[in-house]
Amino acid sequence: MAALRSINQDDLRNHNLSVVLDTMLRSTAPMSRAELAKATGLTKATMSLLVPMLVSSDVVREGKPAPMSAYGRPSTPLVIGGGRICGLGLQINTDGYGVTALDLDGRTVVERWVAQPMGNTDPEDIFTELDVLARECEAFASEQGYHIVGAGLALPGLVTADKRLLTARNLGWEQLELDEFPVVSRLEVRADNEANMAALAQVPGYATQRKSDEGLNPVDSFIYVSTDIGIGGAVVRDGKVDSGMHGFAGEVGHISVALDGKPCRCGRKGCLEMYAGRKALIEAAGVDSGDQALRIEAVDELIRRWKAKEQRTVQAVDIAVDSMVSAMASAINILDVDTVILGGLWQRFGTGVANMIEQRLQPQILGSSEIAVRVRMSNIGTRAALNGAAQVGLRCFLDDPLEFINS
């Protein structure tokens, strides 16, 4: 029998600090010491040791005491303190690259984004430019008094746990050792697929203060569909990304919706992204073609024509909606998840399209008598993956707070 590993006081204190911070982030309202003790299962004596550590490090601050009741002392609310800790998010996408710094309280400290077509670019050049942006953001955050606790990197392709980009077909990149790029090794980034990062950004209280009831709970399960030039996806179970055995789960964009359909760059035919991806939809609507279809201006024109009920555009969107419904039904029937969140291009179409997809989707669910499918638009801005990457950086602190508090 293997020897049991002993847990020292620092291990236990680190765990308890992490639990307290997670509980505060997931709450929509400030909590008192007594409320935190009840929610976490920790004793009041333990809370009296942990809270001063968090307050003295400016991670938590004390609010104005509540009015005194007839019995006992007034309770002092505790809130996440902004201005001290931030995570760095980096992203390389099909329409550009950029960096952001995100505060624990959810505020964006600084953000830089370079918009440009990225097909067949040189990865060495892009990672070098990304390093320049990162250093600018780091310097700005430092000047504002922030301590950067970690960094995440979102990429539009298959990323392994040991930081290899196997393929990013829409960039034309294959087999990259990410740690060979100085910005990756210097910041010790946690790299992942952009859809996984964007999905984490949807989880309330994952690494930033939960602002309100967004329609999701911190431990909900859902499928996130990320719509860009192609279509990515992620499966979230109990508030955590389920990336599968090899880290590649969730690629809903390559579910075939037409076995004899259009050839996809992945080698298959009739993949969802060939009908509902940004480039495919813009070309089908006759807005633009080729490299011109990659421009953000083409997206603006697509939405304008759709709102104006231009026939060809409406027809292209309708086919895309049916394709989305077909792929989602397959995913829901396999995964037994009842919520779908749409991000990227599809956010631009608004809740009306989400309702349309939901109505068409419900009859195609095998357990439709027991499952009420929800289709929602993401409430994160246009750079959900960048936001999620910064939250992954913040998790470095939340998973090991004692290291940063002691330093």
PDB file of C-alpha atoms in Angstrom, residues 50-323:
ATOM      1  CA  LEU A  50      -8.417  33.589   6.536  1.00  0.00           C
ATOM      2  CA  VAL A  51     -10.303  36.863   6.038  1.00  0.00           C
ATOM      3  CA  PRO A  52      -7.552  39.103   7.516  1.00  0.00           C
ATOM      4  CA  MET A  53      -5.054  37.498   5.125  1.00  0.00           C
ATOM      5  CA  LEU A  54      -7.259  38.354   2.142  1.00  0.00           C
ATOM      6  CA  VAL A  55      -8.048  41.856   3.401  1.00  0.00           C
ATOM      7  CA  SER A  56      -4.414  42.731   4.154  1.00  0.00           C
ATOM      8  CA  SER A  57      -3.396  41.631   0.648  1.00  0.00           C
ATOM      9  CA  ASP A  58      -6.127  43.858  -0.885  1.00  0.00           C
ATOM     10  CA  VAL A  59      -7.811  40.876  -2.551  1.00  0.00           C
ATOM     11  CA  VAL A  60     -10.896  41.317  -0.352  1.00  0.00           C
ATOM     12  CA  ARG A  61     -12.201  44.484   1.251  1.00  0.00           C
ATOM     13  CA  GLU A  62     -14.727  45.115   3.978  1.00  0.00           C
ATOM     14  CA  GLY A  63     -17.895  46.963   3.104  1.00  0.00           C
ATOM     15  CA  LYS A  64     -20.070  49.137   5.274  1.00  0.00           C
ATOM     16  CA  PRO A  65     -21.555  47.150   8.200  1.00  0.00           C
ATOM     17  CA  ALA A  66     -25.238  46.354   7.927  1.00  0.00           C
ATOM     18  CA  PRO A  67     -27.583  48.137  10.357  1.00  0.00           C
ATOM     19  CA  MET A  68     -27.532  46.530  13.790  1.00  0.00           C
ATOM     20  CA  SER A  69     -30.373  44.128  14.472  1.00  0.00           C
ATOM     21  CA  ALA A  70     -32.046  43.670  17.813  1.00  0.00           C
ATOM     22  CA  TYR A  71     -29.632  40.890  18.686  1.00  0.00           C
ATOM     23  CA  GLY A  72     -25.900  40.534  18.112  1.00  0.00           C
ATOM     24  CA  ARG A  73     -23.370  42.686  16.377  1.00  0.00           C
ATOM     25  CA  PRO A  74     -23.829  44.167  12.871  1.00  0.00           C
ATOM     26  CA  SER A  75     -22.381  42.004  10.099  1.00  0.00           C
ATOM     27  CA  THR A  76     -19.673  43.375   7.825  1.00  0.00           C
ATOM     28  CA  PRO A  77     -20.053  42.453   4.149  1.00  0.00           C
ATOM     29  CA  LEU A  78     -16.956  41.253   2.312  1.00  0.00           C
ATOM     30  CA  VAL A  79     -16.420  42.005  -1.373  1.00  0.00           C
ATOM     31  CA  ILE A  80     -13.777  41.124  -3.933  1.00  0.00           C
ATOM     32  CA  GLY A  81     -11.261  43.959  -4.026  1.00  0.00           C
ATOM     33  CA  GLY A  82     -10.353  45.228  -7.473  1.00  0.00           C
ATOM     34  CA  GLY A  83      -7.122  46.929  -8.430  1.00  0.00           C
ATOM     35  CA  ARG A  84      -4.676  44.364  -7.094  1.00  0.00           C
ATOM     36  CA  ILE A  85      -4.799  41.079  -9.055  1.00  0.00           C
ATOM     37  CA  CYS A  86      -5.220  40.534 -12.792  1.00  0.00           C
ATOM     38  CA  GLY A  87      -4.860  37.745 -15.313  1.00  0.00           C
ATOM     39  CA  LEU A  88      -3.444  38.124 -18.813  1.00  0.00           C
ATOM     40  CA  GLY A  89      -5.329  36.758 -21.817  1.00  0.00           C
ATOM     41  CA  LEU A  90      -3.734  36.251 -25.230  1.00  0.00           C
ATOM     42  CA  GLN A  91      -5.464  35.170 -28.410  1.00  0.00           C
ATOM     43  CA  ILE A  92      -4.562  34.459 -32.005  1.00  0.00           C
ATOM     44  CA  ASN A  93      -7.695  34.186 -34.113  1.00  0.00           C
ATOM     45  CA  THR A  94      -8.627  34.069 -37.765  1.00  0.00           C
ATOM     46  CA  ASP A  95      -9.361  37.812 -37.804  1.00  0.00           C
ATOM     47  CA  GLY A  96      -6.401  39.081 -35.770  1.00  0.00           C
ATOM     48  CA  TYR A  97      -4.577  38.765 -32.473  1.00  0.00           C
ATOM     49  CA  GLY A  98      -4.519  40.561 -29.165  1.00  0.00           C
ATOM     50  CA  VAL A  99      -3.998  40.730 -25.414  1.00  0.00           C
ATOM     51  CA  THR A 100      -6.167  41.747 -22.476  1.00  0.00           C
ATOM     52  CA  ALA A 101      -5.708  42.061 -18.720  1.00  0.00           C
ATOM     53  CA  LEU A 102      -8.705  41.229 -16.538  1.00  0.00           C
ATOM     54  CA  ASP A 103      -9.294  42.176 -12.898  1.00  0.00           C
ATOM     55  CA  LEU A 104     -10.783  39.742 -10.353  1.00  0.00           C
ATOM     56  CA  ASP A 105     -13.810  42.024 -10.160  1.00  0.00           C
ATOM     57  CA  GLY A 106     -14.432  41.499 -13.880  1.00  0.00           C
ATOM     58  CA  ARG A 107     -13.178  44.860 -15.155  1.00  0.00           C
ATOM     59  CA  THR A 108     -10.918  45.045 -18.187  1.00  0.00           C
ATOM     60  CA  VAL A 109      -7.671  46.721 -17.115  1.00  0.00           C
ATOM     61  CA  VAL A 110      -6.235  47.119 -20.619  1.00  0.00           C
ATOM     62  CA  GLU A 111      -6.780  45.557 -24.039  1.00  0.00           C
ATOM     63  CA  ARG A 112      -4.922  45.640 -27.351  1.00  0.00           C
ATOM     64  CA  TRP A 113      -6.196  44.060 -30.558  1.00  0.00           C
ATOM     65  CA  VAL A 114      -4.750  44.023 -34.084  1.00  0.00           C
ATOM     66  CA  ALA A 115      -7.407  43.280 -36.698  1.00  0.00           C
ATOM     67  CA  GLN A 116      -6.098  41.669 -39.876  1.00  0.00           C
ATOM     68  CA  PRO A 117      -6.748  38.595 -42.069  1.00  0.00           C
ATOM     69  CA  MET A 118      -4.680  35.744 -40.640  1.00  0.00           C
ATOM     70  CA  GLY A 119      -4.814  33.058 -43.299  1.00  0.00           C
ATOM     71  CA  ASN A 120      -1.357  31.643 -44.147  1.00  0.00           C
ATOM     72  CA  THR A 121       0.493  34.100 -41.904  1.00  0.00           C
ATOM     73  CA  ASP A 122       3.937  33.274 -40.504  1.00  0.00           C
ATOM     74  CA  PRO A 123       3.517  32.033 -36.903  1.00  0.00           C
ATOM     75  CA  GLU A 124       6.956  33.346 -35.949  1.00  0.00           C
ATOM     76  CA  ASP A 125       5.950  36.866 -36.990  1.00  0.00           C
ATOM     77  CA  ILE A 126       2.576  36.726 -35.241  1.00  0.00           C
ATOM     78  CA  PHE A 127       3.928  35.396 -31.947  1.00  0.00           C
ATOM     79  CA  THR A 128       6.634  38.070 -32.005  1.00  0.00           C
ATOM     80  CA  GLU A 129       4.019  40.789 -32.464  1.00  0.00           C
ATOM     81  CA  LEU A 130       1.876  39.189 -29.765  1.00  0.00           C
ATOM     82  CA  ASP A 131       4.834  39.453 -27.379  1.00  0.00           C
ATOM     83  CA  VAL A 132       5.089  43.174 -28.122  1.00  0.00           C
ATOM     84  CA  LEU A 133       1.406  43.669 -27.268  1.00  0.00           C
ATOM     85  CA  ALA A 134       1.740  41.552 -24.130  1.00  0.00           C
ATOM     86  CA  ARG A 135       4.657  43.613 -22.854  1.00  0.00           C
ATOM     87  CA  GLU A 136       2.668  46.818 -23.443  1.00  0.00           C
ATOM     88  CA  CYS A 137      -0.250  45.444 -21.431  1.00  0.00           C
ATOM     89  CA  GLU A 138       2.036  44.146 -18.676  1.00  0.00           C
ATOM     90  CA  ALA A 139       3.707  47.549 -18.342  1.00  0.00           C
ATOM     91  CA  PHE A 140       0.359  49.356 -18.193  1.00  0.00           C
ATOM     92  CA  ALA A 141      -1.037  46.944 -15.586  1.00  0.00           C
ATOM     93  CA  SER A 142       2.089  47.289 -13.475  1.00  0.00           C
ATOM     94  CA  GLU A 143       1.854  51.078 -13.596  1.00  0.00           C
ATOM     95  CA  GLN A 144      -1.706  50.780 -12.292  1.00  0.00           C
ATOM     96  CA  GLY A 145      -0.510  48.725  -9.328  1.00  0.00           C
ATOM     97  CA  TYR A 146      -1.581  45.291 -10.552  1.00  0.00           C
ATOM     98  CA  HIS A 147       0.165  41.979 -10.013  1.00  0.00           C
ATOM     99  CA  ILE A 148      -0.231  39.660 -13.016  1.00  0.00           C
ATOM    100  CA  VAL A 149      -0.811  36.173 -11.626  1.00  0.00           C
ATOM    101  CA  GLY A 150      -1.008  34.080 -14.792  1.00  0.00           C
ATOM    102  CA  ALA A 151      -1.737  34.004 -18.506  1.00  0.00           C
ATOM    103  CA  GLY A 152      -3.902  32.017 -20.897  1.00  0.00           C
ATOM    104  CA  LEU A 153      -3.611  31.647 -24.675  1.00  0.00           C
ATOM    105  CA  ALA A 154      -6.581  30.916 -26.965  1.00  0.00           C
ATOM    106  CA  LEU A 155      -5.906  29.412 -30.395  1.00  0.00           C
ATOM    107  CA  PRO A 156      -8.282  28.385 -33.235  1.00  0.00           C
ATOM    108  CA  GLY A 157      -7.137  24.780 -33.477  1.00  0.00           C
ATOM    109  CA  LEU A 158      -6.296  21.559 -31.675  1.00  0.00           C
ATOM    110  CA  VAL A 159      -4.024  22.195 -28.689  1.00  0.00           C
ATOM    111  CA  THR A 160      -2.474  19.431 -26.584  1.00  0.00           C
ATOM    112  CA  ALA A 161      -1.858  19.464 -22.839  1.00  0.00           C
ATOM    113  CA  ASP A 162       1.898  19.751 -23.453  1.00  0.00           C
ATOM    114  CA  LYS A 163       1.435  22.961 -25.480  1.00  0.00           C
ATOM    115  CA  ARG A 164       1.535  21.719 -29.045  1.00  0.00           C
ATOM    116  CA  LEU A 165      -0.712  23.193 -31.696  1.00  0.00           C
ATOM    117  CA  LEU A 166      -1.473  20.180 -33.876  1.00  0.00           C
ATOM    118  CA  THR A 167      -3.413  22.060 -36.495  1.00  0.00           C
ATOM    119  CA  ALA A 168      -5.160  25.383 -37.067  1.00  0.00           C
ATOM    120  CA  ARG A 169      -6.442  24.901 -40.606  1.00  0.00           C
ATOM    121  CA  ASN A 170      -8.013  28.329 -40.977  1.00  0.00           C
ATOM    122  CA  LEU A 171      -4.598  29.842 -40.205  1.00  0.00           C
ATOM    123  CA  GLY A 172      -2.671  27.352 -42.318  1.00  0.00           C
ATOM    124  CA  TRP A 173      -0.597  26.336 -39.272  1.00  0.00           C
ATOM    125  CA  GLU A 174       0.454  22.789 -38.434  1.00  0.00           C
ATOM    126  CA  GLN A 175       2.528  21.093 -35.708  1.00  0.00           C
ATOM    127  CA  LEU A 176       3.815  24.027 -33.669  1.00  0.00           C
ATOM    128  CA  GLU A 177       5.748  23.609 -30.408  1.00  0.00           C
ATOM    129  CA  LEU A 178       4.237  26.567 -28.575  1.00  0.00           C
ATOM    130  CA  ASP A 179       6.918  26.779 -25.873  1.00  0.00           C
ATOM    131  CA  GLU A 180       9.459  27.600 -28.579  1.00  0.00           C
ATOM    132  CA  PHE A 181       7.866  31.042 -28.911  1.00  0.00           C
ATOM    133  CA  PRO A 182       9.329  33.452 -26.311  1.00  0.00           C
ATOM    134  CA  VAL A 183       5.987  34.965 -25.293  1.00  0.00           C
ATOM    135  CA  VAL A 184       4.625  31.519 -24.411  1.00  0.00           C
ATOM    136  CA  SER A 185       7.632  30.360 -22.409  1.00  0.00           C
ATOM    137  CA  ARG A 186       8.199  33.761 -20.751  1.00  0.00           C
ATOM    138  CA  LEU A 187       4.638  34.011 -19.423  1.00  0.00           C
ATOM    139  CA  GLU A 188       4.242  30.251 -18.843  1.00  0.00           C
ATOM    140  CA  VAL A 189       0.847  30.495 -20.514  1.00  0.00           C
ATOM    141  CA  ARG A 190      -1.859  27.876 -20.303  1.00  0.00           C
ATOM    142  CA  ALA A 191      -2.836  27.263 -23.919  1.00  0.00           C
ATOM    143  CA  ASP A 192      -6.113  25.812 -25.179  1.00  0.00           C
ATOM    144  CA  ASN A 193      -8.595  25.848 -28.028  1.00  0.00           C
ATOM    145  CA  GLU A 194     -10.430  29.167 -28.405  1.00  0.00           C
ATOM    146  CA  ALA A 195     -13.872  27.582 -27.990  1.00  0.00           C
ATOM    147  CA  ASN A 196     -12.862  26.035 -24.659  1.00  0.00           C
ATOM    148  CA  MET A 197     -11.602  29.415 -23.476  1.00  0.00           C
ATOM    149  CA  ALA A 198     -14.773  31.166 -24.662  1.00  0.00           C
ATOM    150  CA  ALA A 199     -16.917  28.545 -22.930  1.00  0.00           C
ATOM    151  CA  LEU A 200     -15.174  29.184 -19.603  1.00  0.00           C
ATOM    152  CA  ALA A 201     -15.970  32.881 -19.966  1.00  0.00           C
ATOM    153  CA  GLN A 202     -19.683  31.934 -19.924  1.00  0.00           C
ATOM    154  CA  VAL A 203     -19.447  30.215 -16.507  1.00  0.00           C
ATOM    155  CA  PRO A 204     -20.609  32.688 -13.823  1.00  0.00           C
ATOM    156  CA  GLY A 205     -17.937  33.229 -11.188  1.00  0.00           C
ATOM    157  CA  TYR A 206     -15.369  30.995 -12.871  1.00  0.00           C
ATOM    158  CA  ALA A 207     -12.544  33.457 -12.158  1.00  0.00           C
ATOM    159  CA  THR A 208     -14.172  36.886 -11.935  1.00  0.00           C
ATOM    160  CA  GLN A 209     -16.948  38.337  -9.790  1.00  0.00           C
ATOM    161  CA  ARG A 210     -20.402  37.144 -10.767  1.00  0.00           C
ATOM    162  CA  LYS A 211     -22.397  40.294 -11.426  1.00  0.00           C
ATOM    163  CA  SER A 212     -25.965  39.010 -11.535  1.00  0.00           C
ATOM    164  CA  ASP A 213     -28.106  36.039 -12.463  1.00  0.00           C
ATOM    165  CA  GLU A 214     -27.150  35.565 -16.110  1.00  0.00           C
ATOM    166  CA  GLY A 215     -29.523  32.627 -16.625  1.00  0.00           C
ATOM    167  CA  LEU A 216     -26.738  30.168 -15.831  1.00  0.00           C
ATOM    168  CA  ASN A 217     -25.553  28.805 -12.523  1.00  0.00           C
ATOM    169  CA  PRO A 218     -21.834  28.258 -11.801  1.00  0.00           C
ATOM    170  CA  VAL A 219     -22.279  24.468 -11.948  1.00  0.00           C
ATOM    171  CA  ASP A 220     -24.573  24.259 -14.980  1.00  0.00           C
ATOM    172  CA  SER A 221     -23.828  22.085 -18.019  1.00  0.00           C
ATOM    173  CA  PHE A 222     -24.096  23.344 -21.594  1.00  0.00           C
ATOM    174  CA  ILE A 223     -22.745  23.173 -25.133  1.00  0.00           C
ATOM    175  CA  TYR A 224     -20.993  26.316 -26.327  1.00  0.00           C
ATOM    176  CA  VAL A 225     -20.923  26.955 -30.080  1.00  0.00           C
ATOM    177  CA  SER A 226     -18.325  29.464 -31.254  1.00  0.00           C
ATOM    178  CA  THR A 227     -18.942  30.911 -34.695  1.00  0.00           C
ATOM    179  CA  ASP A 228     -16.042  32.446 -36.567  1.00  0.00           C
ATOM    180  CA  ILE A 229     -14.694  31.734 -40.073  1.00  0.00           C
ATOM    181  CA  GLY A 230     -15.228  28.165 -38.995  1.00  0.00           C
ATOM    182  CA  ILE A 231     -17.265  26.817 -36.093  1.00  0.00           C
ATOM    183  CA  GLY A 232     -15.800  25.590 -32.838  1.00  0.00           C
ATOM    184  CA  GLY A 233     -17.461  24.205 -29.779  1.00  0.00           C
ATOM    185  CA  ALA A 234     -16.984  23.097 -26.208  1.00  0.00           C
ATOM    186  CA  VAL A 235     -18.827  20.867 -23.770  1.00  0.00           C
ATOM    187  CA  VAL A 236     -19.188  22.183 -20.219  1.00  0.00           C
ATOM    188  CA  ARG A 237     -20.301  19.823 -17.463  1.00  0.00           C
ATOM    189  CA  ASP A 238     -20.902  21.033 -13.923  1.00  0.00           C
ATOM    190  CA  GLY A 239     -19.152  24.321 -14.678  1.00  0.00           C
ATOM    191  CA  LYS A 240     -15.997  22.708 -16.108  1.00  0.00           C
ATOM    192  CA  VAL A 241     -14.925  22.105 -19.704  1.00  0.00           C
ATOM    193  CA  ASP A 242     -15.064  18.419 -20.587  1.00  0.00           C
ATOM    194  CA  SER A 243     -12.354  18.227 -23.233  1.00  0.00           C
ATOM    195  CA  GLY A 244     -12.360  14.428 -23.634  1.00  0.00           C
ATOM    196  CA  MET A 245      -9.546  11.893 -23.498  1.00  0.00           C
ATOM    197  CA  HIS A 246      -7.152  13.833 -25.738  1.00  0.00           C
ATOM    198  CA  GLY A 247      -8.389  17.381 -25.194  1.00  0.00           C
ATOM    199  CA  PHE A 248     -10.211  17.709 -28.529  1.00  0.00           C
ATOM    200  CA  ALA A 249     -13.875  17.232 -27.567  1.00  0.00           C
ATOM    201  CA  GLY A 250     -16.551  19.666 -28.668  1.00  0.00           C
ATOM    202  CA  GLU A 251     -15.727  20.108 -32.365  1.00  0.00           C
ATOM    203  CA  VAL A 252     -19.364  20.556 -33.399  1.00  0.00           C
ATOM    204  CA  GLY A 253     -18.269  22.463 -36.498  1.00  0.00           C
ATOM    205  CA  HIS A 254     -17.196  19.166 -38.001  1.00  0.00           C
ATOM    206  CA  ILE A 255     -20.421  17.290 -37.450  1.00  0.00           C
ATOM    207  CA  SER A 256     -21.614  16.401 -40.941  1.00  0.00           C
ATOM    208  CA  VAL A 257     -25.065  17.784 -41.729  1.00  0.00           C
ATOM    209  CA  ALA A 258     -24.993  16.603 -45.378  1.00  0.00           C
ATOM    210  CA  LEU A 259     -23.101  13.429 -46.264  1.00  0.00           C
ATOM    211  CA  ASP A 260     -22.898  14.463 -49.917  1.00  0.00           C
ATOM    212  CA  GLY A 261     -22.376  18.135 -49.088  1.00  0.00           C
ATOM    213  CA  LYS A 262     -19.617  20.665 -49.603  1.00  0.00           C
ATOM    214  CA  PRO A 263     -16.034  19.462 -49.023  1.00  0.00           C
ATOM    215  CA  CYS A 264     -14.467  20.808 -45.825  1.00  0.00           C
ATOM    216  CA  ARG A 265     -10.792  21.587 -45.167  1.00  0.00           C
ATOM    217  CA  CYS A 266     -10.811  18.828 -42.559  1.00  0.00           C
ATOM    218  CA  GLY A 267     -11.229  16.264 -45.361  1.00  0.00           C
ATOM    219  CA  ARG A 268     -14.889  15.437 -44.741  1.00  0.00           C
ATOM    220  CA  LYS A 269     -18.012  16.524 -46.606  1.00  0.00           C
ATOM    221  CA  GLY A 270     -20.971  18.549 -45.418  1.00  0.00           C
ATOM    222  CA  CYS A 271     -19.487  19.810 -42.147  1.00  0.00           C
ATOM    223  CA  LEU A 272     -21.573  22.332 -40.231  1.00  0.00           C
ATOM    224  CA  GLU A 273     -19.026  25.113 -40.698  1.00  0.00           C
ATOM    225  CA  MET A 274     -19.431  24.830 -44.476  1.00  0.00           C
ATOM    226  CA  TYR A 275     -23.001  26.131 -44.059  1.00  0.00           C
ATOM    227  CA  ALA A 276     -23.057  28.123 -40.831  1.00  0.00           C
ATOM    228  CA  GLY A 277     -19.473  29.365 -40.477  1.00  0.00           C
ATOM    229  CA  ARG A 278     -18.848  33.047 -41.022  1.00  0.00           C
ATOM    230  CA  LYS A 279     -17.013  32.752 -44.349  1.00  0.00           C
ATOM    231  CA  ALA A 280     -19.441  30.169 -45.711  1.00  0.00           C
ATOM    232  CA  LEU A 281     -22.476  32.231 -44.727  1.00  0.00           C
ATOM    233  CA  ILE A 282     -21.100  35.453 -46.231  1.00  0.00           C
ATOM    234  CA  GLU A 283     -20.343  33.679 -49.514  1.00  0.00           C
ATOM    235  CA  ALA A 284     -23.739  31.947 -49.602  1.00  0.00           C
ATOM    236  CA  ALA A 285     -25.460  35.300 -49.085  1.00  0.00           C
ATOM    237  CA  GLY A 286     -23.495  36.772 -51.991  1.00  0.00           C
ATOM    238  CA  VAL A 287     -21.953  39.478 -49.822  1.00  0.00           C
ATOM    239  CA  ASP A 288     -18.341  38.655 -50.713  1.00  0.00           C
ATOM    240  CA  SER A 289     -16.083  35.761 -51.624  1.00  0.00           C
ATOM    241  CA  GLY A 290     -12.552  34.481 -51.091  1.00  0.00           C
ATOM    242  CA  ASP A 291     -10.305  36.568 -48.858  1.00  0.00           C
ATOM    243  CA  GLN A 292     -12.753  39.478 -49.042  1.00  0.00           C
ATOM    244  CA  ALA A 293     -15.277  37.359 -47.147  1.00  0.00           C
ATOM    245  CA  LEU A 294     -12.908  37.350 -44.172  1.00  0.00           C
ATOM    246  CA  ARG A 295     -13.223  41.098 -43.583  1.00  0.00           C
ATOM    247  CA  ILE A 296     -15.223  42.314 -40.600  1.00  0.00           C
ATOM    248  CA  GLU A 297     -16.927  44.764 -42.976  1.00  0.00           C
ATOM    249  CA  ALA A 298     -18.400  41.747 -44.772  1.00  0.00           C
ATOM    250  CA  VAL A 299     -20.038  40.657 -41.506  1.00  0.00           C
ATOM    251  CA  ASP A 300     -21.559  44.121 -41.076  1.00  0.00           C
ATOM    252  CA  GLU A 301     -22.953  43.952 -44.606  1.00  0.00           C
ATOM    253  CA  LEU A 302     -24.343  40.449 -44.033  1.00  0.00           C
ATOM    254  CA  ILE A 303     -26.246  41.608 -40.942  1.00  0.00           C
ATOM    255  CA  ARG A 304     -27.486  44.723 -42.739  1.00  0.00           C
ATOM    256  CA  ARG A 305     -28.878  42.682 -45.650  1.00  0.00           C
ATOM    257  CA  TRP A 306     -30.460  40.152 -43.297  1.00  0.00           C
ATOM    258  CA  LYS A 307     -32.213  42.893 -41.313  1.00  0.00           C
ATOM    259  CA  ALA A 308     -33.362  44.413 -44.618  1.00  0.00           C
ATOM    260  CA  LYS A 309     -34.833  40.976 -45.509  1.00  0.00           C
ATOM    261  CA  GLU A 310     -32.775  40.678 -48.684  1.00  0.00           C
ATOM    262  CA  GLN A 311     -34.003  37.367 -50.160  1.00  0.00           C
ATOM    263  CA  ARG A 312     -30.693  35.633 -50.851  1.00  0.00           C
ATOM    264  CA  THR A 313     -29.318  36.543 -47.417  1.00  0.00           C
ATOM    265  CA  VAL A 314     -32.475  35.419 -45.607  1.00  0.00           C
ATOM    266  CA  GLN A 315     -32.341  32.115 -47.477  1.00  0.00           C
ATOM    267  CA  ALA A 316     -28.657  31.579 -46.634  1.00  0.00           C
ATOM    268  CA  VAL A 317     -29.291  32.304 -42.952  1.00  0.00           C
ATOM    269  CA  ASP A 318     -32.294  29.968 -42.926  1.00  0.00           C
ATOM    270  CA  ILE A 319     -30.189  27.116 -44.362  1.00  0.00           C
ATOM    271  CA  ALA A 320     -27.503  27.889 -41.785  1.00  0.00           C
ATOM    272  CA  VAL A 321     -30.096  27.762 -38.991  1.00  0.00           C
ATOM    273  CA  ASP A 322     -31.328  24.349 -40.176  1.00  0.00           C
ATOM    274  CA  SER A 323     -27.727  23.134 -40.297  1.00  0.00           C
TER     275      SER A 323
END
